GROMACS .gro file of C-alpha atoms in nm:
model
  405
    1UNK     CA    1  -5.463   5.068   7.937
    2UNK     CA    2  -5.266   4.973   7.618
    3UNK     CA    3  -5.023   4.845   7.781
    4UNK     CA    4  -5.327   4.599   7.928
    5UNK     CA    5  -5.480   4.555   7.616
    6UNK     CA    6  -5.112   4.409   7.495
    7UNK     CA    7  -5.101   4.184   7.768
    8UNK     CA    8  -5.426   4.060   7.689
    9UNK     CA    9  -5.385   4.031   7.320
   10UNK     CA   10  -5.095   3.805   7.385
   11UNK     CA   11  -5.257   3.573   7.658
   12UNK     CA   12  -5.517   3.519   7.339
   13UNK     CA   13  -5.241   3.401   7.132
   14UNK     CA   14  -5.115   3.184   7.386
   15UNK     CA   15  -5.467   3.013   7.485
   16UNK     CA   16  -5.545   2.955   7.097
   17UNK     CA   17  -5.227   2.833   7.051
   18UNK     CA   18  -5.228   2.554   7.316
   19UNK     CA   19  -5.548   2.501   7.226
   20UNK     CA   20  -5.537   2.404   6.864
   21UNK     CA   21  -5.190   2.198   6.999
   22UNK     CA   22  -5.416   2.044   7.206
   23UNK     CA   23  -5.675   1.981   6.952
   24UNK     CA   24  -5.431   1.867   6.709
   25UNK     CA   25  -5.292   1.640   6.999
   26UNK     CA   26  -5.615   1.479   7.096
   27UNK     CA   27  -5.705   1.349   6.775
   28UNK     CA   28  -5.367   1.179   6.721
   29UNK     CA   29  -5.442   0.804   6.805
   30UNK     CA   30  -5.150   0.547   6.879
   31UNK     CA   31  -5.279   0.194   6.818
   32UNK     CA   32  -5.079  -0.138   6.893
   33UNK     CA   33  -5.134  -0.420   6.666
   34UNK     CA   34  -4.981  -0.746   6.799
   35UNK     CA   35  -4.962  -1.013   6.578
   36UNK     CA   36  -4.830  -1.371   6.577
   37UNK     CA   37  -4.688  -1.468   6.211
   38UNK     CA   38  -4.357  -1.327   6.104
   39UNK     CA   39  -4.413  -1.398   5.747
   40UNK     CA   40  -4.717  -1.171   5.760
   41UNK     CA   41  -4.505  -0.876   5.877
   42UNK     CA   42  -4.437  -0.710   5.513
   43UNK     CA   43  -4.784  -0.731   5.389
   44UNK     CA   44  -4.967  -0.591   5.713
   45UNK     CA   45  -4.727  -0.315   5.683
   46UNK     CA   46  -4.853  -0.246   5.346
   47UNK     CA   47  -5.198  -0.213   5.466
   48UNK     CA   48  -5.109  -0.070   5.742
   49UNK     CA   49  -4.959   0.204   5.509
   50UNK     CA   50  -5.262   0.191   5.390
   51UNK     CA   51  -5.479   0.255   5.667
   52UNK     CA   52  -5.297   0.524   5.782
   53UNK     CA   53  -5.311   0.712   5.417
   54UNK     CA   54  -5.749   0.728   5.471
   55UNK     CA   55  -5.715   0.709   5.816
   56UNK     CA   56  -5.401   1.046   5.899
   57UNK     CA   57  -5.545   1.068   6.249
   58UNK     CA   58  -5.441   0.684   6.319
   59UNK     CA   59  -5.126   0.569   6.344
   60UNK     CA   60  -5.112   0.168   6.387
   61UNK     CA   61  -4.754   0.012   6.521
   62UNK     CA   62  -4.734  -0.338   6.384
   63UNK     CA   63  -4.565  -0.527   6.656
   64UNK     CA   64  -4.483  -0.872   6.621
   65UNK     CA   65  -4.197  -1.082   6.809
   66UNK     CA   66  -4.088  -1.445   6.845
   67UNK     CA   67  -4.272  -1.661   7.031
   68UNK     CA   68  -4.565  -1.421   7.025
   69UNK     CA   69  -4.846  -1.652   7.180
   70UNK     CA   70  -4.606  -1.697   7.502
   71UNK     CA   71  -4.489  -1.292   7.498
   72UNK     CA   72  -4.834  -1.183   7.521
   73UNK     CA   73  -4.953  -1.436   7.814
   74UNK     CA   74  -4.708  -1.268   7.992
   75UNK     CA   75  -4.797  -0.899   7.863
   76UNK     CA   76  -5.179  -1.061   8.005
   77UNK     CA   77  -5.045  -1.082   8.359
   78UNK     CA   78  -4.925  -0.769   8.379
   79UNK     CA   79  -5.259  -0.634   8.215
   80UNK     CA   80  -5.082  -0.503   7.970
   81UNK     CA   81  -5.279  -0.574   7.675
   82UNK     CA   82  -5.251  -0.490   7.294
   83UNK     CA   83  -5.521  -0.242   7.135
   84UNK     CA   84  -5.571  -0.495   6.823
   85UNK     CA   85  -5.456  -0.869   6.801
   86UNK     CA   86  -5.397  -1.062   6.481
   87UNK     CA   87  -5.344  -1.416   6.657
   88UNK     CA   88  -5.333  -1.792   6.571
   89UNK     CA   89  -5.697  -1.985   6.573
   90UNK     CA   90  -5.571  -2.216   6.830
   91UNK     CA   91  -5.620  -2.351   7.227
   92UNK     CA   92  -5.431  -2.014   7.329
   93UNK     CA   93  -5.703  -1.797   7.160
   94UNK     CA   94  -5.933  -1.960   7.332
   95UNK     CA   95  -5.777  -1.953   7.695
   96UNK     CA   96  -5.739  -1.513   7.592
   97UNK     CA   97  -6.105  -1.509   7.507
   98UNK     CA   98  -6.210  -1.706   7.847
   99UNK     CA   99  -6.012  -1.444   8.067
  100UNK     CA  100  -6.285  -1.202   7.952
  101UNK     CA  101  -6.065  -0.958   7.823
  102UNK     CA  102  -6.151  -0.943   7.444
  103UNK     CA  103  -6.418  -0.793   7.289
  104UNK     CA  104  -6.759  -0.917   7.223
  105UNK     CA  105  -6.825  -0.876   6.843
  106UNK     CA  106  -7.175  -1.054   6.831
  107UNK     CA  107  -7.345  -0.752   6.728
  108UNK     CA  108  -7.081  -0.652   6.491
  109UNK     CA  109  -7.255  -0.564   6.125
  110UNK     CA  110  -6.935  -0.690   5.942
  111UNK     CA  111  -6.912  -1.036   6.143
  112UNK     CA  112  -7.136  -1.188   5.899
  113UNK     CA  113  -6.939  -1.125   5.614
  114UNK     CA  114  -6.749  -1.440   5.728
  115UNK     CA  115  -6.744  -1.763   5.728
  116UNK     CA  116  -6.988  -1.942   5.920
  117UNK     CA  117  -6.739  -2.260   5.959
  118UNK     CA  118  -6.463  -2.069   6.065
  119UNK     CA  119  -6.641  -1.895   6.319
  120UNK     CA  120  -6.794  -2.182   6.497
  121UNK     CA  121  -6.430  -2.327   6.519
  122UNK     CA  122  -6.340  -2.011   6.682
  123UNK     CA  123  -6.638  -2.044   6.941
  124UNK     CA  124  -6.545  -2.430   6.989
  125UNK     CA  125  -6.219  -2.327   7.136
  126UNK     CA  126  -6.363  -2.129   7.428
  127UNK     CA  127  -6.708  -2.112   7.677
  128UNK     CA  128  -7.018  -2.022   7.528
  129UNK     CA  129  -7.088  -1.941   7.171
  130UNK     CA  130  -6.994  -1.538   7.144
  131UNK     CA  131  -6.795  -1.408   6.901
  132UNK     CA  132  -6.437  -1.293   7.088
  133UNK     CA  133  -6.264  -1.226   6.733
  134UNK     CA  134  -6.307  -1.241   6.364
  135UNK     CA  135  -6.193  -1.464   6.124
  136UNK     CA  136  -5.971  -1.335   5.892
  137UNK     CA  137  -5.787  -1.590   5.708
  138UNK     CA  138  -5.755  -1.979   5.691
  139UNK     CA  139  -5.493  -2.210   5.627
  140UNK     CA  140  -5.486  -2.551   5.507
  141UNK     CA  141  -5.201  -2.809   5.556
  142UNK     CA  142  -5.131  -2.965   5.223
  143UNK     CA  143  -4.835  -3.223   5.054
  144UNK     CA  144  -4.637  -2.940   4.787
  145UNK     CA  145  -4.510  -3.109   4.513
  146UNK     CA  146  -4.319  -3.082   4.204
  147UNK     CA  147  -4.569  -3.123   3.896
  148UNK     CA  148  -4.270  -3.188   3.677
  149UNK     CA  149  -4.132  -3.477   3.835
  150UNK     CA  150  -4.447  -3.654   3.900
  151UNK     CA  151  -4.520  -3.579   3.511
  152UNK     CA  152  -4.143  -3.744   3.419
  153UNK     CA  153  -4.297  -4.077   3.649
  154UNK     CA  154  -4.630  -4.043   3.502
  155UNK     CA  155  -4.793  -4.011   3.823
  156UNK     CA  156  -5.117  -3.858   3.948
  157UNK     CA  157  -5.245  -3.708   4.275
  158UNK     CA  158  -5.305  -4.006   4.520
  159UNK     CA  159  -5.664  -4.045   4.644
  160UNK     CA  160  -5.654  -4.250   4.917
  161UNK     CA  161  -5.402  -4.348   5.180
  162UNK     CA  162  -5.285  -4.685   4.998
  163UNK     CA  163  -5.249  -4.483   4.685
  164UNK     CA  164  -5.051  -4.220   4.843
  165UNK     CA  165  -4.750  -4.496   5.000
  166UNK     CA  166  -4.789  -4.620   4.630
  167UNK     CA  167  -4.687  -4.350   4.496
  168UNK     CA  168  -4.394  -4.308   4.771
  169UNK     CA  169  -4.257  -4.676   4.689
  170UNK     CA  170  -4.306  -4.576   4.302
  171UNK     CA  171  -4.058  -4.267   4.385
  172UNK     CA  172  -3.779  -4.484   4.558
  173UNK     CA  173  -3.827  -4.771   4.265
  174UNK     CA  174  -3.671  -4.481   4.088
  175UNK     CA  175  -3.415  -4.349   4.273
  176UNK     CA  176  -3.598  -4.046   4.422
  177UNK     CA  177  -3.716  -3.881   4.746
  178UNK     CA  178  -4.062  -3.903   4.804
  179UNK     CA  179  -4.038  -3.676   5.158
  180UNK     CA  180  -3.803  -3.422   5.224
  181UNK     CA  181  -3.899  -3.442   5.645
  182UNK     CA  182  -3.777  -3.110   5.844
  183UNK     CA  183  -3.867  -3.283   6.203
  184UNK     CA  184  -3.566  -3.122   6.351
  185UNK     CA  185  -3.842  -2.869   6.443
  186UNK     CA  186  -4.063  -3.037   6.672
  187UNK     CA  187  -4.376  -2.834   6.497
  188UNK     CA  188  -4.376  -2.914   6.177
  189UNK     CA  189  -4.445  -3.286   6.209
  190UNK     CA  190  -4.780  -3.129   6.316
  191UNK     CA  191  -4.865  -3.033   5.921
  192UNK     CA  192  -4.921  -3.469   5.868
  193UNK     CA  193  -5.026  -3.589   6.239
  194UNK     CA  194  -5.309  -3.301   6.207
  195UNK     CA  195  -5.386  -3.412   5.875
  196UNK     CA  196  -5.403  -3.799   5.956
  197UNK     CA  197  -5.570  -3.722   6.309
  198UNK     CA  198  -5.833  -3.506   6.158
  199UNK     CA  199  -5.952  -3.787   5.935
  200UNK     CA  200  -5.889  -4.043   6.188
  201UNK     CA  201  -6.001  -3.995   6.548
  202UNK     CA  202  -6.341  -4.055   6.478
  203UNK     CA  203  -6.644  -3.789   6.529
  204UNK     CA  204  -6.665  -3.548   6.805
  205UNK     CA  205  -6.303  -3.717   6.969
  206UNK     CA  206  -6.209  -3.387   7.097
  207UNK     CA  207  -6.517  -3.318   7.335
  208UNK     CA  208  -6.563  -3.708   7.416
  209UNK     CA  209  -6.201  -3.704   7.531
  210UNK     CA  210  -6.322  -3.416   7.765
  211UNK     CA  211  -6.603  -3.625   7.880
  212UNK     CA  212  -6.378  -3.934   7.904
  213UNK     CA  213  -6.580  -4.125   7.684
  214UNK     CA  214  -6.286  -4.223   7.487
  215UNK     CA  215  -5.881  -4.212   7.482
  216UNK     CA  216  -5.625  -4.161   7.232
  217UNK     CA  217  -5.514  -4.493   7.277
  218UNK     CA  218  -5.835  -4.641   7.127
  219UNK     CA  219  -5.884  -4.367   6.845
  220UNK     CA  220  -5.520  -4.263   6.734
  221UNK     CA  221  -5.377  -4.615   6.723
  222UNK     CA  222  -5.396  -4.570   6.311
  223UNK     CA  223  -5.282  -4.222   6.330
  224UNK     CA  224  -4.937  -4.273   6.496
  225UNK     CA  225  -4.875  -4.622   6.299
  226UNK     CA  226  -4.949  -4.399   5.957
  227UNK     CA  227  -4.714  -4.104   6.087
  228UNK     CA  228  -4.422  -4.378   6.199
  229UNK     CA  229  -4.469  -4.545   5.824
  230UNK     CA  230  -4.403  -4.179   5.641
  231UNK     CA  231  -4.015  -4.204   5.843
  232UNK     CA  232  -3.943  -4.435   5.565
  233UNK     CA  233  -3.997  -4.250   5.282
  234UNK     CA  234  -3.827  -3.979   5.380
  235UNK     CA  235  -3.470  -3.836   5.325
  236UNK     CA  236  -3.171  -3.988   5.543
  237UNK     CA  237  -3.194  -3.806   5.911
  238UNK     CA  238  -3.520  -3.654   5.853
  239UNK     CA  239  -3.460  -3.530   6.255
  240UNK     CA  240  -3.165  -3.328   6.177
  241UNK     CA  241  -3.296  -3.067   5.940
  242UNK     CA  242  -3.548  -2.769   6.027
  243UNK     CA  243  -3.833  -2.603   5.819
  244UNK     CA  244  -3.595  -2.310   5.638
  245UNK     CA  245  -3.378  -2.619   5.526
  246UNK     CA  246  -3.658  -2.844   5.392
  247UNK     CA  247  -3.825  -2.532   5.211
  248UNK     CA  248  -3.462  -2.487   5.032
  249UNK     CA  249  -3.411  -2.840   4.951
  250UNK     CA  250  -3.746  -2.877   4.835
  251UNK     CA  251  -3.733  -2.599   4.611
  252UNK     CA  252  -3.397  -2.748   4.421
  253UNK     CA  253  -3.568  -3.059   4.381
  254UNK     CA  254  -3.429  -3.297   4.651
  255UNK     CA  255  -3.756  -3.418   4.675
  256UNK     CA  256  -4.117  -3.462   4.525
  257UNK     CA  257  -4.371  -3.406   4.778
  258UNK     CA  258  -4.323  -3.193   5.102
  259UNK     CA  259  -4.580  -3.203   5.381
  260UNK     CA  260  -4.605  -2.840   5.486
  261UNK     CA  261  -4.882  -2.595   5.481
  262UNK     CA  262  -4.965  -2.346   5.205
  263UNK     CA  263  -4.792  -2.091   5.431
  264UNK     CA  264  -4.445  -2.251   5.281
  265UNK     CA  265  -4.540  -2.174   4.919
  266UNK     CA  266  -4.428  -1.843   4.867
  267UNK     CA  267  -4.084  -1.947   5.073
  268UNK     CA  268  -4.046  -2.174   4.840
  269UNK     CA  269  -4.131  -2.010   4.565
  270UNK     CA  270  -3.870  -1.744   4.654
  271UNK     CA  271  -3.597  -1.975   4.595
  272UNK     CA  272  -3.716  -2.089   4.285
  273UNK     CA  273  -3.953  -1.895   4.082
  274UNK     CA  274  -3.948  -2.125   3.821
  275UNK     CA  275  -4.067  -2.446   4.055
  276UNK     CA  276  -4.363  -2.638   3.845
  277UNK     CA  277  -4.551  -2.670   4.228
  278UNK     CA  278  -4.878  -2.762   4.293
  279UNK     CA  279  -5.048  -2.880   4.635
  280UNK     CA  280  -5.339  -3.160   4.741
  281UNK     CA  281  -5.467  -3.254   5.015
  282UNK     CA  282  -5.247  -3.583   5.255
  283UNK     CA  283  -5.481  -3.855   5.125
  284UNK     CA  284  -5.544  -4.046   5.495
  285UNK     CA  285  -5.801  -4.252   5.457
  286UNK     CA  286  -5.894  -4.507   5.162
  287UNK     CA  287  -6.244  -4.370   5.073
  288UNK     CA  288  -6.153  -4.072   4.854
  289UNK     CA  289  -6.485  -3.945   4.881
  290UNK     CA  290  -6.433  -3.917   5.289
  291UNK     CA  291  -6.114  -3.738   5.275
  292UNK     CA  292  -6.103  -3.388   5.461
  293UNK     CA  293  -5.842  -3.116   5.417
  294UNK     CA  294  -5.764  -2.970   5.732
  295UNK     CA  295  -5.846  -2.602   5.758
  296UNK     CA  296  -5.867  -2.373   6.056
  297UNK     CA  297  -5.869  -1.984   6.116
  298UNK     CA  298  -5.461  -1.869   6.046
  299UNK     CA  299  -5.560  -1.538   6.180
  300UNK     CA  300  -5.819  -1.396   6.406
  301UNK     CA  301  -5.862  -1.034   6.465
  302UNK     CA  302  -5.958  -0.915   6.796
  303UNK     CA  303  -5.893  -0.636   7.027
  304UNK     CA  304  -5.857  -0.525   7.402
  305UNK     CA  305  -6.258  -0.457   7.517
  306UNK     CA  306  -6.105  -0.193   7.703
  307UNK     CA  307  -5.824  -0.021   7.480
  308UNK     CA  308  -5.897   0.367   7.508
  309UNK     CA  309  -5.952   0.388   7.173
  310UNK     CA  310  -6.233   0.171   7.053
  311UNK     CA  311  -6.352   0.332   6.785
  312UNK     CA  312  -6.042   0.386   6.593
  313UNK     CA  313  -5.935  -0.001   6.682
  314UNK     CA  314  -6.225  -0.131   6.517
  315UNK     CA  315  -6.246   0.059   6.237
  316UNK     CA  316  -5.929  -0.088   6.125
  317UNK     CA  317  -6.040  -0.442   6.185
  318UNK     CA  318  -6.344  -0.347   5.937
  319UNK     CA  319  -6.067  -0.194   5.710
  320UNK     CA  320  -5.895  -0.550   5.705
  321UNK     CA  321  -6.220  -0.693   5.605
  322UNK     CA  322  -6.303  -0.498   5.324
  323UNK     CA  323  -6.272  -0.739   5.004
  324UNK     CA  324  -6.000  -0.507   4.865
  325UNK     CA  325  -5.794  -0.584   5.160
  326UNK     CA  326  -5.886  -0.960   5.240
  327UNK     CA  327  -5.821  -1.025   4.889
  328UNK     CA  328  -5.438  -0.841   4.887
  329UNK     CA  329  -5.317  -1.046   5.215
  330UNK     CA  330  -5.429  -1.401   5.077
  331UNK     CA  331  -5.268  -1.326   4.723
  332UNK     CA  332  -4.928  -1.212   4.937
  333UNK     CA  333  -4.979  -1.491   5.152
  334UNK     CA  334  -5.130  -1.757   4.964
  335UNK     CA  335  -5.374  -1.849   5.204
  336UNK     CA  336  -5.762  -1.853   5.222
  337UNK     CA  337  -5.944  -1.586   5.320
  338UNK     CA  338  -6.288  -1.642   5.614
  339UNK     CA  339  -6.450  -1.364   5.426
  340UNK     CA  340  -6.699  -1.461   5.197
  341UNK     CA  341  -6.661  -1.346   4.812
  342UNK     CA  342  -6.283  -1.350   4.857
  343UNK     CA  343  -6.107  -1.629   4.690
  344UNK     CA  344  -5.828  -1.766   4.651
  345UNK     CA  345  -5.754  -1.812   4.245
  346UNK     CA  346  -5.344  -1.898   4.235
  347UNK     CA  347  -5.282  -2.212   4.041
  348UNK     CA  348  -5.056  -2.361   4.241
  349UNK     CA  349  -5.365  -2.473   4.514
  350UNK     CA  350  -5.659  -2.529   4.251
  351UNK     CA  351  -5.649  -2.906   4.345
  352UNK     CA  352  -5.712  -2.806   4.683
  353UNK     CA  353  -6.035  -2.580   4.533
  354UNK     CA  354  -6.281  -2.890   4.594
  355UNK     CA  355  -6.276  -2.941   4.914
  356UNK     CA  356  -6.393  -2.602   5.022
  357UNK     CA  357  -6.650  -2.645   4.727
  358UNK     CA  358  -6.787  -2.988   4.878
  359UNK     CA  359  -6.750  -2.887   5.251
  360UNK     CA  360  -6.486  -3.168   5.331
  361UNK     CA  361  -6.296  -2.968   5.580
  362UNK     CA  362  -6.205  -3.020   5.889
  363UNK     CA  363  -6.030  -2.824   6.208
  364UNK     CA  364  -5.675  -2.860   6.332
  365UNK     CA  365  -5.705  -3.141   6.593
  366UNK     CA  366  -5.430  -2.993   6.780
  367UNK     CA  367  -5.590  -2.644   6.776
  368UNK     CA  368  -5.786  -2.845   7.061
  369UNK     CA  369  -5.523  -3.016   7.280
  370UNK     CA  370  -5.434  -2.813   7.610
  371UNK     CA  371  -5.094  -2.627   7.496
  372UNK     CA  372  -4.965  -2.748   7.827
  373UNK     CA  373  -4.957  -3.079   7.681
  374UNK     CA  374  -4.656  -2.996   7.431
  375UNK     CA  375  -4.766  -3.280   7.184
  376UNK     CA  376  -4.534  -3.175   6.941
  377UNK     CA  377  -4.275  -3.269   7.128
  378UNK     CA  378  -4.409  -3.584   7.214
  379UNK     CA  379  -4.447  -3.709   6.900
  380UNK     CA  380  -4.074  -3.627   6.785
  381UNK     CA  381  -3.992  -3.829   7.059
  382UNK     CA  382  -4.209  -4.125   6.951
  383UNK     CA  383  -4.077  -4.121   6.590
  384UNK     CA  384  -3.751  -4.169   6.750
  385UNK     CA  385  -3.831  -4.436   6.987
  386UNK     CA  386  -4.168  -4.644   6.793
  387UNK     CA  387  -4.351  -4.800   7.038
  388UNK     CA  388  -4.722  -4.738   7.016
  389UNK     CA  389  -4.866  -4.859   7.319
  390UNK     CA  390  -4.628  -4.632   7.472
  391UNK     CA  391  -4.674  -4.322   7.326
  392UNK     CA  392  -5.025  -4.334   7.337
  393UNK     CA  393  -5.076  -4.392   7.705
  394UNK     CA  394  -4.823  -4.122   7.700
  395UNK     CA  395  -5.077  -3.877   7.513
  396UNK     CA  396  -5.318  -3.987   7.746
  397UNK     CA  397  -5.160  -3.964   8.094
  398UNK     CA  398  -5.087  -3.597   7.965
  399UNK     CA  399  -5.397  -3.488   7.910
  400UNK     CA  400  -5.491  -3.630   8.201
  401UNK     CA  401  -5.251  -3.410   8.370
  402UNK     CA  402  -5.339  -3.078   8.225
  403UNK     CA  403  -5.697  -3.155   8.241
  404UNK     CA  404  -5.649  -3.164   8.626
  405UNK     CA  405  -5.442  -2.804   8.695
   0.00000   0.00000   0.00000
């Protein structure tokens, strides 16, 4: 009987052991978070950190790899699908949120604390008018440039497009480089066709081009001619150097304006702390008062509407949204945040302040063209070649083509 009574008493041990282990086990939650921009990796670790600090039960693993938009189409195939996505605003977003396998956030208390603007260009980009994601942050593509050589030429901001090749000529009268141009990498002459095609291409383009109510060759004629004209303002072989060389160049004053989004400030700035840099927005029209800065959503967070941990996924989206946190990644990243009351206060994009205050903002244009179009690449190859008429029809025989699969 004692001998039982052992037995027993150690069969106790071993069931309350395994059970707290499985306890303990059970409310240990792994989370993926796949996101798409590499400069963002540092500072989402940092909140990640901490998360995890009010949140010990959670563990979050940041992942984020080249080419991320194409990596996780292919993850999509294989239903293999991230617990929480921090992705671009963009055509590919959209084409995620149509498969159906994100989740619906219309009812979400903290979706409201955004942006109206930057939500509807989220719902533009798919079917229907839910709410697949949440805006996080926006970007805005700007022209950098150095304060303290426009102040040794005496020149001001151009505000309007006539002004703005006025002040390029002004720059070469004097020996200088109005444009250091990094279209080596096919994407980055995106930062002034968006800019000049967002101002250009007339009202609604995007869905009458769906309709085929209209073409690019009889709304982007000014657009590519305005794009072309920039190639001569720019340093010699603008095609053979890439975005990390025209950061570096820019920031030791090889030029004084660079067309790049605000995501290339702190880049730059890491060069050279002590650049005198400011930003404004590509003057491409000639009524100042009509000139838009083109902003879309940089991030939108989302996650897998069947992850099998939905609680603990959203709860660090909301964490993300609190002001605390929405306010630390813009500062880091010097971007804008889609959450209302945060603001962006740096100095170096105050001149870009008005637009968001008037409402003269507009969407990435190419944030709307089928991916499969690859108009990047299609406008490199223009700037090398300069026909018009040709690259147009071009633009439109692809769409054409994608519009079709």
């Amino acid at each position: 009987m004692k001998y039982l009574r052992s037995i027993i008493s150690v069969l106790l041990v071993v069931v309350m052991v395994f059970g707290l282990s499985a306890v303990g086990f059970a409310q240990e939650v792994e989370l993926e978070f796949f996101q798409n921009k590499r400069e963002a990796v540092e500072t989402f670790d940092r909140l990640i950190e901490k998360f995890e600090k009010e949140n010990p039960d959670i563990n979050i693993e940041q992942n984020h790899v080249p080419d991320a938009e194409t990596v996780l189409k292919s993850r999509l195939t294989r239903n293999n699908i991230p617990d929480i996505m921090g992705l671009g605003g963009n055509f590919t977003y959209g084409q995620i949120a149509d498969a159906g396998i994100l989740e619906n956030f219309d009812d979400a208390s903290y979706l409201t604390s955004t942006q109206t603007a930057y939500r509807e260009m989220l719902q533009d980009l798919h079917e229907g008018n839910s709410n697949y994601g949440i805006p996080f942050t926006a970007n805005a593509n700007t022209v950098l440039y150095n304060k303290d050589k426009f102040d040794e030429l005496g020149l001001d901001i151009p505000q309007t497009w006539d002004e703005f090749i006025e002040t390029a000529e002004t720059i070469q009268e004097n020996d200088g480089t109005p444009f250091y141009l990094t279209f080596k990498d096919a994407w980055t002459i995106m930062v002034p066709w968006n800019s000049l095609a967002a101002n250009l291409q007339g009202e609604n383009f995007i869905q009458r081009r769906k309709d085929n109510e209209v073409t690019f060759k009889e709304n982007y004629k000014k657009v590519a001619e305005r794009i072309y004209e920039l190639l001569d303002y720019g340093q010699d072989d603008v095609f053979g150097f890439g975005y990390s060389q025209g950061n570096q160049a820019f920031a030791n004053g090889e030029s004084f304006m660079y067309i790049q989004g605000v995501w290339a400030i702190n880049p730059i700035l890491e060069s050279n702390p002590d650049l005198n840099l400011g930003a404004f927005a590509l003057s491409a029209v000639n009524d100042a008062a009509e000139n838009m800065l083109v902003s879309g959503v940089d991030t939108v967070l989302t996650m897998n509407k069947n992850t099998d941990h939905p609680e603990a996924a959203e709860k660090f989206i909301k964490f993300l949204l609190e002001e605390e946190n929405a306010q630390f990644y813009i500062d880091q990243q010097m971007t804008f945040s889609s959450v209302e009351n945060v603001f962006q206060e740096d100095p170096t994009v105050v001149d870009l302040k008005e637009y968001f205050e008037t409402g003269n903002i507009a969407p990435f244009p190419d944030h709307y063209y089928p991916s499969g179009m690859q108009v990047p690449n299609l406008i490199q190859g223009f700037l090398h070649e300069g026909n018009v008429e040709e690259f147009l029809e071009e633009l439109d025989s692809e769409w054409n083509k994608v519009q079709s699969r």
